[in-house]
Short mmCIF file of N, CA and C in Angstrom, two decimals:
data_model
loop_
_atom_site.label_atom_id
_atom_site.label_comp_id
_atom_site.label_asym_id
_atom_site.label_seq_id
_atom_site.Cartn_x
_atom_site.Cartn_y
_atom_site.Cartn_z
N UNK A 753 0.82 -1.19 0.00
CA UNK A 753 0.00 0.00 0.00
C UNK A 753 0.87 1.26 0.00
N UNK A 754 1.97 1.23 0.76
CA UNK A 754 2.87 2.38 0.80
C UNK A 754 3.48 2.61 -0.58
N UNK A 755 3.89 1.52 -1.23
CA UNK A 755 4.48 1.64 -2.56
C UNK A 755 3.47 2.23 -3.55
N UNK A 756 2.25 1.78 -3.51
CA UNK A 756 1.20 2.28 -4.42
C UNK A 756 0.91 3.76 -4.14
N UNK A 757 0.77 4.12 -2.87
CA UNK A 757 0.50 5.51 -2.51
C UNK A 757 1.68 6.40 -2.91
N UNK A 758 2.89 5.94 -2.69
CA UNK A 758 4.08 6.71 -3.07
C UNK A 758 4.11 6.94 -4.58
N UNK A 759 3.81 5.90 -5.33
CA UNK A 759 3.81 6.01 -6.79
C UNK A 759 2.75 7.01 -7.27
N UNK A 760 1.56 6.93 -6.73
CA UNK A 760 0.48 7.87 -7.10
C UNK A 760 0.85 9.31 -6.73
N UNK A 761 1.44 9.49 -5.55
CA UNK A 761 1.87 10.82 -5.09
C UNK A 761 2.91 11.41 -6.03
N UNK A 762 3.92 10.63 -6.38
CA UNK A 762 4.98 11.12 -7.26
C UNK A 762 4.46 11.40 -8.67
N UNK A 763 3.59 10.55 -9.18
CA UNK A 763 3.01 10.77 -10.51
C UNK A 763 2.17 12.05 -10.54
N UNK A 764 1.37 12.26 -9.51
CA UNK A 764 0.54 13.47 -9.45
C UNK A 764 1.41 14.72 -9.38
N UNK A 765 2.47 14.68 -8.59
CA UNK A 765 3.38 15.82 -8.51
C UNK A 765 4.09 16.07 -9.82
N UNK A 766 4.47 15.02 -10.52
CA UNK A 766 5.12 15.17 -11.83
C UNK A 766 4.18 15.82 -12.84
N UNK A 767 2.91 15.41 -12.84
CA UNK A 767 1.93 16.01 -13.75
C UNK A 767 1.70 17.49 -13.43
N UNK A 768 1.55 17.81 -12.16
CA UNK A 768 1.34 19.20 -11.74
C UNK A 768 2.57 20.04 -12.08
N UNK A 769 3.73 19.52 -11.80
CA UNK A 769 4.97 20.23 -12.10
C UNK A 769 5.09 20.51 -13.59
N UNK A 770 4.83 19.52 -14.41
CA UNK A 770 4.91 19.68 -15.86
C UNK A 770 3.90 20.73 -16.34
N UNK A 771 2.69 20.67 -15.83
CA UNK A 771 1.66 21.62 -16.24
C UNK A 771 2.04 23.05 -15.86
N UNK A 772 2.56 23.24 -14.65
CA UNK A 772 2.96 24.58 -14.21
C UNK A 772 4.14 25.11 -15.02
N UNK A 773 5.11 24.25 -15.28
CA UNK A 773 6.27 24.68 -16.08
C UNK A 773 5.85 25.02 -17.50
N UNK A 774 4.96 24.24 -18.08
CA UNK A 774 4.51 24.47 -19.45
C UNK A 774 3.70 25.75 -19.58
N UNK A 775 2.93 26.07 -18.56
CA UNK A 775 2.03 27.23 -18.61
C UNK A 775 2.53 28.40 -17.79
N UNK A 776 3.78 28.37 -17.38
CA UNK A 776 4.33 29.32 -16.42
C UNK A 776 3.94 30.78 -16.68
N UNK A 777 4.13 31.27 -17.88
CA UNK A 777 3.84 32.68 -18.16
C UNK A 777 2.36 32.96 -18.41
N UNK A 778 1.57 31.91 -18.58
CA UNK A 778 0.14 32.09 -18.84
C UNK A 778 -0.71 31.95 -17.58
N UNK A 779 -0.14 31.46 -16.50
CA UNK A 779 -0.88 31.29 -15.25
C UNK A 779 -0.95 32.63 -14.53
N UNK A 780 -2.14 33.03 -14.16
CA UNK A 780 -2.31 34.27 -13.41
C UNK A 780 -2.37 33.95 -11.92
N UNK A 781 -1.47 34.58 -11.18
CA UNK A 781 -1.46 34.42 -9.73
C UNK A 781 -2.02 35.69 -9.10
N UNK A 782 -2.53 35.58 -7.88
CA UNK A 782 -3.15 36.75 -7.23
C UNK A 782 -2.10 37.82 -6.88
N UNK A 783 -2.57 39.07 -6.73
CA UNK A 783 -1.70 40.16 -6.30
C UNK A 783 -1.42 40.08 -4.80
N UNK A 784 -2.36 39.47 -4.06
CA UNK A 784 -2.15 39.24 -2.64
C UNK A 784 -2.27 37.73 -2.39
N UNK A 785 -1.53 37.24 -1.42
CA UNK A 785 -1.54 35.81 -1.12
C UNK A 785 -2.96 35.35 -0.79
N UNK A 786 -3.28 34.15 -1.23
CA UNK A 786 -4.62 33.58 -1.02
C UNK A 786 -4.51 32.24 -0.30
N UNK A 787 -5.51 31.95 0.52
CA UNK A 787 -5.59 30.66 1.22
C UNK A 787 -7.02 30.18 1.17
N UNK A 788 -7.19 28.87 0.96
CA UNK A 788 -8.54 28.31 0.97
C UNK A 788 -8.47 26.83 1.33
N UNK A 789 -9.59 26.33 1.87
CA UNK A 789 -9.69 24.93 2.25
C UNK A 789 -9.99 24.08 1.02
N UNK A 790 -9.46 22.85 1.00
CA UNK A 790 -9.73 21.91 -0.08
C UNK A 790 -9.89 20.51 0.52
N UNK A 791 -10.15 19.53 -0.32
CA UNK A 791 -10.33 18.15 0.14
C UNK A 791 -9.06 17.58 0.78
N UNK A 792 -7.88 18.06 0.37
CA UNK A 792 -6.62 17.55 0.94
C UNK A 792 -6.10 18.42 2.07
N UNK A 793 -6.76 19.54 2.34
CA UNK A 793 -6.32 20.44 3.39
C UNK A 793 -6.20 21.86 2.87
N UNK A 794 -5.54 22.71 3.63
CA UNK A 794 -5.38 24.11 3.28
C UNK A 794 -4.49 24.26 2.04
N UNK A 795 -4.89 25.16 1.12
CA UNK A 795 -4.11 25.49 -0.07
C UNK A 795 -3.67 26.94 0.06
N UNK A 796 -2.39 27.20 -0.20
CA UNK A 796 -1.83 28.54 -0.11
C UNK A 796 -1.24 28.92 -1.47
N UNK A 797 -1.74 30.02 -2.04
CA UNK A 797 -1.22 30.54 -3.30
C UNK A 797 -0.45 31.82 -3.02
N UNK A 798 0.80 31.86 -3.47
CA UNK A 798 1.63 33.04 -3.26
C UNK A 798 1.53 34.03 -4.38
N UNK A 799 2.35 35.06 -4.28
CA UNK A 799 2.40 36.13 -5.27
C UNK A 799 3.79 36.16 -5.91
N UNK A 800 4.00 37.07 -6.84
CA UNK A 800 5.32 37.22 -7.45
C UNK A 800 6.26 37.99 -6.53
N UNK A 801 5.74 38.49 -5.40
CA UNK A 801 6.56 39.19 -4.40
C UNK A 801 7.11 38.21 -3.37
N UNK A 802 7.66 38.75 -2.30
CA UNK A 802 8.22 37.95 -1.22
C UNK A 802 7.11 37.53 -0.26
N UNK A 803 6.89 36.24 -0.14
CA UNK A 803 5.80 35.72 0.68
C UNK A 803 6.33 34.83 1.80
N UNK A 804 5.51 34.70 2.86
CA UNK A 804 5.77 33.73 3.93
C UNK A 804 4.66 32.69 3.87
N UNK A 805 5.04 31.42 3.87
CA UNK A 805 4.08 30.32 3.88
C UNK A 805 4.32 29.49 5.14
N UNK A 806 3.31 29.41 6.00
CA UNK A 806 3.42 28.68 7.25
C UNK A 806 3.26 27.18 7.08
N UNK A 807 3.37 26.44 8.18
CA UNK A 807 3.39 24.99 8.13
C UNK A 807 2.05 24.30 7.96
N UNK A 808 0.93 25.05 8.02
CA UNK A 808 -0.37 24.39 8.04
C UNK A 808 -0.94 24.07 6.66
N UNK A 809 -0.36 24.57 5.59
CA UNK A 809 -0.92 24.33 4.25
C UNK A 809 -0.50 22.96 3.71
N UNK A 810 -1.46 22.23 3.17
CA UNK A 810 -1.16 20.93 2.55
C UNK A 810 -0.56 21.14 1.16
N UNK A 811 -0.99 22.19 0.48
CA UNK A 811 -0.50 22.50 -0.87
C UNK A 811 -0.11 23.97 -0.91
N UNK A 812 1.12 24.24 -1.38
CA UNK A 812 1.60 25.60 -1.56
C UNK A 812 2.10 25.73 -2.99
N UNK A 813 1.63 26.76 -3.70
CA UNK A 813 2.15 27.07 -5.04
C UNK A 813 2.50 28.56 -5.04
N UNK A 814 3.75 28.86 -5.41
CA UNK A 814 4.21 30.24 -5.40
C UNK A 814 4.94 30.54 -6.71
N UNK A 815 4.58 31.65 -7.39
CA UNK A 815 5.16 31.94 -8.70
C UNK A 815 6.54 32.57 -8.67
N UNK A 816 6.98 33.14 -7.56
CA UNK A 816 8.29 33.78 -7.54
C UNK A 816 8.46 34.65 -6.32
N UNK A 817 9.53 35.41 -6.31
CA UNK A 817 9.87 36.22 -5.15
C UNK A 817 10.80 35.45 -4.25
N UNK A 818 11.37 36.14 -3.29
CA UNK A 818 12.28 35.52 -2.32
C UNK A 818 11.44 35.13 -1.11
N UNK A 819 10.94 33.91 -1.15
CA UNK A 819 9.94 33.46 -0.19
C UNK A 819 10.56 32.70 0.97
N UNK A 820 9.80 32.64 2.08
CA UNK A 820 10.19 31.85 3.24
C UNK A 820 9.10 30.82 3.48
N UNK A 821 9.53 29.57 3.67
CA UNK A 821 8.62 28.46 3.91
C UNK A 821 8.94 27.83 5.25
N UNK A 822 7.97 27.74 6.12
CA UNK A 822 8.07 26.99 7.37
C UNK A 822 7.28 25.72 7.15
N UNK A 823 7.91 24.56 7.23
CA UNK A 823 7.22 23.30 6.97
C UNK A 823 7.47 22.34 8.12
N UNK A 824 6.54 21.40 8.29
CA UNK A 824 6.66 20.36 9.30
C UNK A 824 6.47 19.01 8.63
N UNK A 825 7.10 17.97 9.16
CA UNK A 825 6.86 16.64 8.58
C UNK A 825 5.38 16.29 8.65
N UNK A 826 4.89 15.63 7.62
CA UNK A 826 3.49 15.21 7.62
C UNK A 826 3.38 13.82 8.24
N UNK A 827 2.26 13.56 8.88
CA UNK A 827 2.02 12.27 9.54
C UNK A 827 0.59 11.83 9.27
N UNK A 828 0.31 10.59 9.60
CA UNK A 828 -1.05 10.08 9.56
C UNK A 828 -1.69 10.08 8.19
N UNK A 829 -0.91 9.90 7.14
CA UNK A 829 -1.46 9.84 5.79
C UNK A 829 -1.76 11.20 5.17
N UNK A 830 -1.32 12.27 5.81
CA UNK A 830 -1.54 13.62 5.27
C UNK A 830 -0.69 13.84 4.02
N UNK A 831 -1.02 14.88 3.28
CA UNK A 831 -0.32 15.23 2.05
C UNK A 831 0.34 16.60 2.22
N UNK A 832 1.54 16.74 1.66
CA UNK A 832 2.21 18.04 1.64
C UNK A 832 2.89 18.20 0.30
N UNK A 833 2.52 19.26 -0.42
CA UNK A 833 3.11 19.55 -1.73
C UNK A 833 3.47 21.02 -1.73
N UNK A 834 4.71 21.33 -2.11
CA UNK A 834 5.18 22.70 -2.17
C UNK A 834 5.84 22.90 -3.53
N UNK A 835 5.36 23.85 -4.31
CA UNK A 835 5.93 24.13 -5.62
C UNK A 835 6.25 25.62 -5.69
N UNK A 836 7.52 25.93 -5.95
CA UNK A 836 7.98 27.30 -6.07
C UNK A 836 8.60 27.48 -7.45
N UNK A 837 8.10 28.45 -8.21
CA UNK A 837 8.53 28.62 -9.59
C UNK A 837 9.76 29.51 -9.76
N UNK A 838 10.18 30.24 -8.72
CA UNK A 838 11.37 31.07 -8.86
C UNK A 838 11.66 31.89 -7.63
N UNK A 839 12.86 32.45 -7.59
CA UNK A 839 13.28 33.30 -6.48
C UNK A 839 14.30 32.60 -5.61
N UNK A 840 14.98 33.40 -4.79
CA UNK A 840 15.96 32.88 -3.84
C UNK A 840 15.21 32.65 -2.53
N UNK A 841 14.88 31.40 -2.28
CA UNK A 841 13.97 31.07 -1.19
C UNK A 841 14.68 30.45 0.00
N UNK A 842 13.99 30.52 1.15
CA UNK A 842 14.50 29.93 2.39
C UNK A 842 13.46 28.93 2.88
N UNK A 843 13.87 27.67 2.98
CA UNK A 843 12.99 26.59 3.42
C UNK A 843 13.46 26.14 4.80
N UNK A 844 12.55 26.16 5.77
CA UNK A 844 12.87 25.68 7.12
C UNK A 844 11.90 24.59 7.50
N UNK A 845 12.42 23.48 8.02
CA UNK A 845 11.59 22.37 8.44
C UNK A 845 11.81 21.17 7.57
N UNK A 846 10.72 20.56 7.11
CA UNK A 846 10.81 19.35 6.31
C UNK A 846 9.51 19.15 5.55
N UNK A 847 9.63 18.86 4.26
CA UNK A 847 8.46 18.59 3.43
C UNK A 847 8.91 18.18 2.05
N UNK A 848 7.97 17.76 1.23
CA UNK A 848 8.25 17.52 -0.18
C UNK A 848 8.23 18.87 -0.88
N UNK A 849 9.09 19.04 -1.88
CA UNK A 849 9.21 20.33 -2.52
C UNK A 849 9.69 20.20 -3.95
N UNK A 850 9.17 21.09 -4.81
CA UNK A 850 9.66 21.26 -6.18
C UNK A 850 10.01 22.73 -6.33
N UNK A 851 11.28 23.02 -6.58
CA UNK A 851 11.74 24.39 -6.74
C UNK A 851 12.38 24.52 -8.11
N UNK A 852 11.89 25.46 -8.92
CA UNK A 852 12.31 25.55 -10.31
C UNK A 852 13.54 26.40 -10.55
N UNK A 853 13.80 27.42 -9.73
CA UNK A 853 14.99 28.24 -9.94
C UNK A 853 15.28 29.09 -8.72
N UNK A 854 16.49 29.61 -8.67
CA UNK A 854 16.91 30.48 -7.58
C UNK A 854 17.96 29.82 -6.71
N UNK A 855 18.67 30.66 -5.97
CA UNK A 855 19.67 30.19 -5.01
C UNK A 855 18.97 30.02 -3.68
N UNK A 856 18.70 28.78 -3.32
CA UNK A 856 17.83 28.48 -2.19
C UNK A 856 18.59 27.90 -1.01
N UNK A 857 18.01 28.06 0.18
CA UNK A 857 18.57 27.50 1.41
C UNK A 857 17.52 26.58 2.03
N UNK A 858 17.90 25.33 2.28
CA UNK A 858 17.04 24.34 2.91
C UNK A 858 17.65 24.02 4.27
N UNK A 859 16.89 24.27 5.36
CA UNK A 859 17.40 24.06 6.70
C UNK A 859 16.45 23.21 7.53
N UNK A 860 17.01 22.35 8.36
CA UNK A 860 16.22 21.55 9.27
C UNK A 860 17.09 21.16 10.45
N UNK A 861 16.56 21.25 11.67
CA UNK A 861 17.32 20.79 12.83
C UNK A 861 17.02 19.33 13.15
N UNK A 862 15.90 18.84 12.67
CA UNK A 862 15.51 17.44 12.89
C UNK A 862 15.48 16.71 11.58
N UNK A 863 14.46 15.87 11.37
CA UNK A 863 14.34 15.17 10.09
C UNK A 863 14.33 16.19 8.96
N UNK A 864 15.07 15.88 7.90
CA UNK A 864 15.28 16.86 6.86
C UNK A 864 14.55 16.60 5.57
N UNK A 865 14.84 17.41 4.63
CA UNK A 865 14.22 17.41 3.31
C UNK A 865 14.49 16.12 2.57
N UNK A 866 13.46 15.59 1.91
CA UNK A 866 13.62 14.36 1.15
C UNK A 866 13.78 13.14 2.03
N UNK A 867 13.07 13.09 3.15
CA UNK A 867 13.16 11.95 4.07
C UNK A 867 11.76 11.44 4.39
N UNK A 868 11.61 10.11 4.46
CA UNK A 868 10.29 9.53 4.71
C UNK A 868 10.38 8.26 5.54
N UNK A 869 9.39 8.08 6.38
CA UNK A 869 9.18 6.82 7.10
C UNK A 869 7.76 6.39 6.77
N UNK A 870 7.62 5.23 6.15
CA UNK A 870 6.31 4.70 5.73
C UNK A 870 5.56 5.70 4.86
N UNK A 871 6.26 6.25 3.88
CA UNK A 871 5.65 7.22 2.97
C UNK A 871 6.63 7.62 1.89
N UNK A 872 6.40 8.78 1.30
CA UNK A 872 7.27 9.29 0.24
C UNK A 872 7.53 10.76 0.45
N UNK A 873 8.77 11.16 0.21
CA UNK A 873 9.15 12.56 0.26
C UNK A 873 10.18 12.81 -0.82
N UNK A 874 9.92 13.80 -1.66
CA UNK A 874 10.85 14.13 -2.73
C UNK A 874 11.09 15.63 -2.75
N UNK A 875 12.35 16.01 -2.73
CA UNK A 875 12.75 17.39 -2.94
C UNK A 875 13.45 17.42 -4.29
N UNK A 876 12.92 18.18 -5.23
CA UNK A 876 13.54 18.33 -6.55
C UNK A 876 13.81 19.81 -6.75
N UNK A 877 15.08 20.15 -6.94
CA UNK A 877 15.49 21.52 -7.17
C UNK A 877 16.13 21.56 -8.56
N UNK A 878 15.49 22.30 -9.48
CA UNK A 878 15.89 22.28 -10.88
C UNK A 878 17.13 23.13 -11.17
N UNK A 879 17.32 24.25 -10.49
CA UNK A 879 18.43 25.13 -10.83
C UNK A 879 18.78 26.04 -9.65
N UNK A 880 19.99 26.56 -9.67
CA UNK A 880 20.45 27.50 -8.66
C UNK A 880 21.56 26.91 -7.82
N UNK A 881 22.25 27.79 -7.12
CA UNK A 881 23.31 27.39 -6.19
C UNK A 881 22.68 27.31 -4.81
N UNK A 882 22.45 26.09 -4.37
CA UNK A 882 21.64 25.85 -3.18
C UNK A 882 22.47 25.32 -2.02
N UNK A 883 21.92 25.50 -0.81
CA UNK A 883 22.55 25.01 0.41
C UNK A 883 21.55 24.12 1.15
N UNK A 884 22.01 22.94 1.54
CA UNK A 884 21.18 21.98 2.26
C UNK A 884 21.83 21.71 3.62
N UNK A 885 21.11 21.94 4.70
CA UNK A 885 21.62 21.67 6.05
C UNK A 885 20.53 20.97 6.85
N UNK A 886 20.82 19.73 7.29
CA UNK A 886 19.84 18.95 8.03
C UNK A 886 20.45 18.43 9.32
N UNK A 887 19.59 18.25 10.33
CA UNK A 887 20.04 17.68 11.59
C UNK A 887 20.31 16.20 11.44
N UNK A 888 19.26 15.42 11.42
CA UNK A 888 19.41 13.97 11.28
C UNK A 888 18.29 13.44 10.39
N UNK A 889 18.58 12.35 9.70
CA UNK A 889 17.63 11.67 8.83
C UNK A 889 17.08 12.61 7.77
N UNK A 890 17.86 12.84 6.75
CA UNK A 890 17.41 13.73 5.69
C UNK A 890 18.23 13.59 4.43
N UNK A 891 17.90 14.44 3.46
CA UNK A 891 18.64 14.52 2.21
C UNK A 891 18.68 13.18 1.48
N UNK A 892 17.52 12.60 1.27
CA UNK A 892 17.41 11.32 0.58
C UNK A 892 17.54 10.15 1.53
N UNK A 893 16.64 10.05 2.49
CA UNK A 893 16.66 8.97 3.48
C UNK A 893 15.25 8.40 3.63
N UNK A 894 15.16 7.06 3.80
CA UNK A 894 13.84 6.47 3.96
C UNK A 894 13.91 5.14 4.69
N UNK A 895 12.83 4.85 5.39
CA UNK A 895 12.57 3.54 5.99
C UNK A 895 11.14 3.19 5.59
N UNK A 896 10.95 2.04 4.98
CA UNK A 896 9.63 1.61 4.51
C UNK A 896 8.98 2.70 3.64
N UNK A 897 9.76 3.26 2.73
CA UNK A 897 9.24 4.29 1.86
C UNK A 897 10.31 4.79 0.91
N UNK A 898 10.09 5.99 0.39
CA UNK A 898 10.97 6.59 -0.60
C UNK A 898 11.37 7.99 -0.16
N UNK A 899 12.68 8.25 -0.10
CA UNK A 899 13.20 9.57 0.22
C UNK A 899 14.14 10.01 -0.89
N UNK A 900 13.87 11.18 -1.47
CA UNK A 900 14.64 11.65 -2.62
C UNK A 900 15.07 13.10 -2.43
N UNK A 901 16.34 13.38 -2.70
CA UNK A 901 16.81 14.74 -2.88
C UNK A 901 17.50 14.75 -4.24
N UNK A 902 16.92 15.47 -5.19
CA UNK A 902 17.44 15.53 -6.55
C UNK A 902 17.67 16.99 -6.90
N UNK A 903 18.93 17.36 -7.05
CA UNK A 903 19.28 18.72 -7.44
C UNK A 903 19.90 18.64 -8.82
N UNK A 904 19.27 19.26 -9.80
CA UNK A 904 19.63 19.05 -11.20
C UNK A 904 20.74 19.95 -11.72
N UNK A 905 21.02 21.08 -11.07
CA UNK A 905 22.14 21.91 -11.54
C UNK A 905 22.52 22.93 -10.47
N UNK A 906 23.71 23.50 -10.63
CA UNK A 906 24.20 24.52 -9.72
C UNK A 906 25.37 24.02 -8.90
N UNK A 907 25.97 24.93 -8.19
CA UNK A 907 27.06 24.63 -7.27
C UNK A 907 26.44 24.61 -5.88
N UNK A 908 26.25 23.41 -5.34
CA UNK A 908 25.46 23.24 -4.12
C UNK A 908 26.31 22.76 -2.96
N UNK A 909 25.85 23.04 -1.73
CA UNK A 909 26.51 22.57 -0.53
C UNK A 909 25.56 21.72 0.29
N UNK A 910 26.09 20.63 0.86
CA UNK A 910 25.28 19.69 1.63
C UNK A 910 25.93 19.47 2.99
N UNK A 911 25.14 19.57 4.06
CA UNK A 911 25.61 19.29 5.41
C UNK A 911 24.52 18.52 6.15
N UNK A 912 24.93 17.46 6.83
CA UNK A 912 23.99 16.60 7.55
C UNK A 912 24.66 16.10 8.81
N UNK A 913 23.95 16.14 9.95
CA UNK A 913 24.53 15.66 11.20
C UNK A 913 24.66 14.15 11.22
N UNK A 914 23.61 13.42 10.83
CA UNK A 914 23.67 11.95 10.85
C UNK A 914 22.52 11.36 10.05
N UNK A 915 22.73 10.16 9.53
CA UNK A 915 21.70 9.31 8.91
C UNK A 915 21.01 9.95 7.72
N UNK A 916 21.68 9.96 6.59
CA UNK A 916 21.04 10.49 5.40
C UNK A 916 21.93 10.46 4.18
N UNK A 917 21.62 11.32 3.23
CA UNK A 917 22.34 11.44 1.97
C UNK A 917 22.43 10.09 1.24
N UNK A 918 21.25 9.61 0.87
CA UNK A 918 21.17 8.34 0.15
C UNK A 918 21.04 7.14 1.07
N UNK A 919 20.42 7.31 2.21
CA UNK A 919 20.27 6.24 3.20
C UNK A 919 18.96 5.50 3.00
N UNK A 920 19.06 4.19 2.79
CA UNK A 920 17.87 3.34 2.72
C UNK A 920 17.90 2.35 3.87
N UNK A 921 17.04 2.56 4.86
CA UNK A 921 16.91 1.60 5.95
C UNK A 921 15.96 0.50 5.52
N UNK A 922 15.52 -0.34 6.43
CA UNK A 922 14.63 -1.46 6.10
C UNK A 922 13.45 -1.00 5.26
N UNK A 923 13.30 -1.57 4.08
CA UNK A 923 12.19 -1.23 3.20
C UNK A 923 12.29 0.15 2.60
N UNK A 924 13.42 0.80 2.73
CA UNK A 924 13.56 2.17 2.25
C UNK A 924 14.43 2.28 1.01
N UNK A 925 14.10 3.25 0.21
CA UNK A 925 14.87 3.54 -0.99
C UNK A 925 15.16 5.02 -1.01
#
């Protein structure tokens, strides 16, 4: 069941990512940040300016600006999707994320980005000179699930206290 749910989650994110990248200049985003309830939880839409997105949103989509994201690990079958189309962003906490451009900073004192236990978490950063700093269990780590950190270009720095950077525990990839 975890494998099936992980596969569906990743496929849905890939479709959404492709659609947003394809329609990037044609998508109209609000002038002020918007939030609304949905079937999967709170949805937060950012602006082209500098926005702050808190940890309570299940889905965050932001078109640009130098944004700050506070995220928490999801539990109990919850969903977390964060898509940022541009800007030099600061990510604090832990969640799945797709970032299309900018020099970004990913920070976590505990479980880090791209880490999952009995689930799936993928951080995909397409471009920019990025910095990754995690406490423990992060940067592509999983147990009974899938943990991915995929950075496609740039001069990046990685720091991790323990247990991560391509770590697959029992049932983990």
